[in-house]
Amino acid sequence: MKVQSIRVEQLRQFRQPLEVRDLGPGINLFVGPNESGKSTLVRAIRAAFFERYKSSSVEDLRPWGDSSAAPEVAIEFEWQDEHWKLNKRFLRQKRCDLQIGGRSCSGEEAEDQLSTLLGYEFAGSGASKPKHWGIPGLLWVEQGQGQEINDAVDSAEAHLQSALGRNVSELTSSIGDAVFERVREERSKLRTASTDKPTGELAKAIKHVAELESHHAELLDKVDSYRLQVDRLGELLIAQKQDDSKPWLIFRADAKAAMQQLEAIKAMQSEQDREHRELQQNQESQRLYSESLQQGSQRQALLAERQRELSGATQSLAEKQALEPSLLQRLQQAQSQSQAAGEQLRLARLQEQRCERQSALQLLKSALHDAEQKLEQAKSEAASLAQQRAQLAALVVEPAALKQLKVVAQELDRLQIRQQTAATRLRYQFHEGQVAKLNGVAIEGASEQLLSVPGILEIEGVGRLEIYPGGTDLAVTAERQRQYEQERLALLDRLGAADLQQAEDNAVLAQRLEGEIGSLQKAIAQLAPDGTDALAQTVQSLRERAEHAQNQLDQMPSASDSVTTVDLAQEQLSVATERLSSLEVALADQRREVAVLAQQVQHLSGECERLQREVDDPATRAREEQLLQQLGMLKLEQRRLEQSLEQRSQEIQAARPDILEQDIKRLELSADAAEHASRQRDREIQDLRVRLEVMGAEGLEEQSAEVQTTLQAARGRLDELERRADALSLLQRLLQEKRQELTQRLQAPLQKHLNHYLQLLFPQASLVVDEHLKPVQLARGSRGDAFHEALGALSFGAREQMGLISRLAYADMLQEAGKPTLIILDDALVHSDTQRLAQMKRVLFDAAQRHQILLFSCHPENWQDLGIRAREMAGLKTAGAE
């Protein structure tokens, strides 16, 4: 079966006709984004075959909001060298027409013939459902349904079995089924069929063994606990005997002895502190006596030092006083030079001001000249601007009216051409002297007239002819031509022009004048930004400033070549001023130094006299001798105290008071811990004796032996049941394998096609098919090490791939049986990774050598290497709209 074309109209989003022509025999790829119409086109194909044309349950085909629409689908295809053409309309003006070569039929007869050909059924009432779709429901995959194949196979099972030539379901009525069913029932008493979990008596045995094992383990734990507690009690009794000596009392006695030693050490530390304070007081007294003795020695040295300083200060004072006359003479010379330099600077600045004012006057004259020229040019440009504005004001320019005039002129030209084309041509040729009248106007000789309105031709001596031009639209054209002519004249009058050309010339002239006006305005703005009046005021202001500057210059003294420059005069004044300032500072410093030296000489003379009196005093000598004796006694006491402190410090350090404190703490904690452990041990002994008496009365070891005997018996029964379950499972598997071998021999044609496609995806793999022709397992690997996995356990993408391979195999089998096949895939394989998709393209391309495939996808980039040209839905819509 090969579909050649599909035409859809007024169906969902296809309000306008959409036609797909020239469909090829292999893969036909349709691409477009979501909601571009791919699924709508698939729905149209399904409706054309599956839905009764009289059905009222196809409201989903109607375009939204269009209650008057009549969805229509037309499909042309070839089958066995005959051309079939189906046309079906729904909801309004319902009909179904089918042409087969030279034959035709309609209505339900046509629908029944199609269902017989393709292998499907119609719903008794309502919309068509998947259970009615048969072979097309298996080969036509809806969006998102590629992995769902079981229901489709159920719907098409009868047709598939017919294609195989025998009924595979006959296997279920064989004699071996009774044995197989008995084995299954016996096994189901011990293990579940679906999950192979224990059930019935086997499950009870497993539970009973588990309970006994748990109880036995608890008893063993209790026996072990009893034995451990007995051992613990023996250890505690031994430790209790050792507590009779009360070791904590020894710890406390040792702690008391350590505390007494620490108290003795603390007394030694107190004595050490007292002697240390006495040593500090001794050292302080020695320092004070030494300072008093040093004052006498220092007084004599200080007297000699002050006498030397007095001699030096007296000599320096005489030298400084001798310098003052020379400094005064040099200061007077510097003052004269500074005054002369100041006068020279004043004359130089006057000369410089005259030069600056001459330059400023020159600049004012130049600016005045430029301003006068700009004023003249601005006045000239302003006159031109006024002239251009007056010329522009005389023009009538309305862009909208001019645009409308152009439209009217074009429409008149079009109507003129149309009138000339459709008007009746009257050609005449009269004999010389023969006169006739057309609508009252005399005509003669040979000529031609175009008649767009009825006319009357009067021929002298013959009669009159009434001529009516052909076509009903000539009068309308003439009327429209008259209306447009009136509008043209009104627009010309509005624009003040005789014709369109003049109006356009006026517009061009106005545009040029506006440009020139703009240029003139810019030129004037550049020449006089604030206006010509402001520029004239600027000229007058510059003229007055120039006259004032000239008057000031005339009043200044004339220039002289003997005057130096301002910089040179300034430099000369700076040098003279700096020299004058340095001399003034030198004189002031000299006088200040003389005053300081005079004061220093006076102070040193007084201090020398005081020190000499103190050195010559007898009381001072007696006091110094007494201080020497006391200082000797203090040094003897210092040596005694230092020896005592050193000896006591060594004794304290050897005793280690810090360690004694730690010993006291350690011994007290040990005593407390030993006493607490003894009391705790007594309580634990009492508790263990009570618990052991209770546990001994329970007979734990006897209970454990009894439970162990029961457990061994239960394990023997469990082993027996498990061996029986395993034997039944083995027997069931062997029967199933034999039955599967028979099924595979009957399904060999289908299996051949499945393996053909599957090897392109999974080498050394096979699909297991049940007696209802459904794929149920995927076997991978070699025959001996094959790994079987249920299709339902595969990933979504893998199930979609297995579903497509199965459908292609069904199509091959149906084609071999002489059945028509058409494969439709709506957004298939969207869950396949890149590698799997590349392998599935090889599968599709191989199937396309035998079947026609309509492939719809919203991912065109995934199918670029399929070797075919994609049809874009947008392009099909555009072609349909044209």
CSV table of N, CA and C in Angstrom, one decimal, residues 374-383 385 516-532:
chain,number,residue,atom,x,y,z
A,374,LYS,N,30.7,90.6,10.8
A,374,LYS,CA,29.6,89.6,11.1
A,374,LYS,C,28.3,90.3,11.1
A,375,LEU,N,28.2,91.6,11.5
A,375,LEU,CA,27.0,92.3,11.5
A,375,LEU,C,26.5,92.5,10.1
A,376,GLU,N,27.4,92.9,9.2
A,376,GLU,CA,27.0,93.2,7.8
A,376,GLU,C,26.5,91.9,7.2
A,377,GLN,N,27.2,90.8,7.4
A,377,GLN,CA,26.9,89.5,6.8
A,377,GLN,C,25.6,89.0,7.4
A,378,ALA,N,25.3,89.2,8.7
A,378,ALA,CA,24.1,88.7,9.3
A,378,ALA,C,22.9,89.5,8.7
A,379,LYS,N,23.1,90.8,8.5
A,379,LYS,CA,22.0,91.6,7.9
A,379,LYS,C,21.7,91.1,6.5
A,380,SER,N,22.7,90.7,5.8
A,380,SER,CA,22.5,90.2,4.4
A,380,SER,C,21.7,88.9,4.4
A,381,GLU,N,22.2,88.0,5.3
A,381,GLU,CA,21.5,86.7,5.4
A,381,GLU,C,20.1,86.8,5.9
A,382,ALA,N,19.8,87.7,6.8
A,382,ALA,CA,18.5,88.0,7.3
A,382,ALA,C,17.5,88.4,6.2
A,383,ALA,N,18.1,89.3,5.3
A,383,ALA,CA,17.2,89.7,4.2
A,383,ALA,C,16.9,88.6,3.3
A,385,LEU,N,16.7,85.4,4.1
A,385,LEU,CA,15.8,84.6,4.9
A,385,LEU,C,14.4,85.1,4.8
A,516,GLU,N,16.8,75.5,2.4
A,516,GLU,CA,17.6,76.8,2.3
A,516,GLU,C,17.3,77.7,3.6
A,517,ILE,N,16.0,77.7,4.0
A,517,ILE,CA,15.7,78.5,5.2
A,517,ILE,C,16.4,78.0,6.4
A,518,GLY,N,16.5,76.6,6.5
A,518,GLY,CA,17.2,76.0,7.6
A,518,GLY,C,18.7,76.4,7.6
A,519,SER,N,19.3,76.4,6.4
A,519,SER,CA,20.7,76.7,6.3
A,519,SER,C,20.9,78.2,6.6
A,520,LEU,N,20.0,79.1,6.2
A,520,LEU,CA,20.2,80.5,6.5
A,520,LEU,C,20.0,80.7,8.0
A,521,GLN,N,19.1,80.0,8.6
A,521,GLN,CA,18.9,80.2,10.0
A,521,GLN,C,20.1,79.7,10.8
A,522,LYS,N,20.7,78.6,10.3
A,522,LYS,CA,21.9,78.1,11.0
A,522,LYS,C,23.1,79.1,10.8
A,523,ALA,N,23.2,79.7,9.6
A,523,ALA,CA,24.2,80.7,9.3
A,523,ALA,C,24.1,81.9,10.2
A,524,ILE,N,22.8,82.4,10.3
A,524,ILE,CA,22.5,83.6,11.1
A,524,ILE,C,22.8,83.3,12.6
A,525,ALA,N,22.5,82.0,13.0
A,525,ALA,CA,22.7,81.6,14.4
A,525,ALA,C,24.2,81.6,14.7
A,526,GLN,N,25.0,81.2,13.7
A,526,GLN,CA,26.4,81.1,13.9
A,526,GLN,C,27.0,82.6,14.0
A,527,LEU,N,26.5,83.5,13.1
A,527,LEU,CA,27.0,84.8,13.0
A,527,LEU,C,26.6,85.6,14.2
A,528,ALA,N,25.3,85.5,14.6
A,528,ALA,CA,24.7,86.3,15.7
A,528,ALA,C,23.8,85.4,16.5
A,529,PRO,N,24.4,84.6,17.4
A,529,PRO,CA,23.6,83.7,18.2
A,529,PRO,C,22.5,84.4,19.0
A,530,ASP,N,22.7,85.6,19.4
A,530,ASP,CA,21.7,86.3,20.2
A,530,ASP,C,20.9,87.3,19.4
A,531,GLY,N,21.1,87.3,18.1
A,531,GLY,CA,20.4,88.2,17.2
A,531,GLY,C,21.2,89.4,16.7
A,532,THR,N,20.8,90.0,15.7
A,532,THR,CA,21.5,91.1,15.1
A,532,THR,C,21.6,92.3,16.0
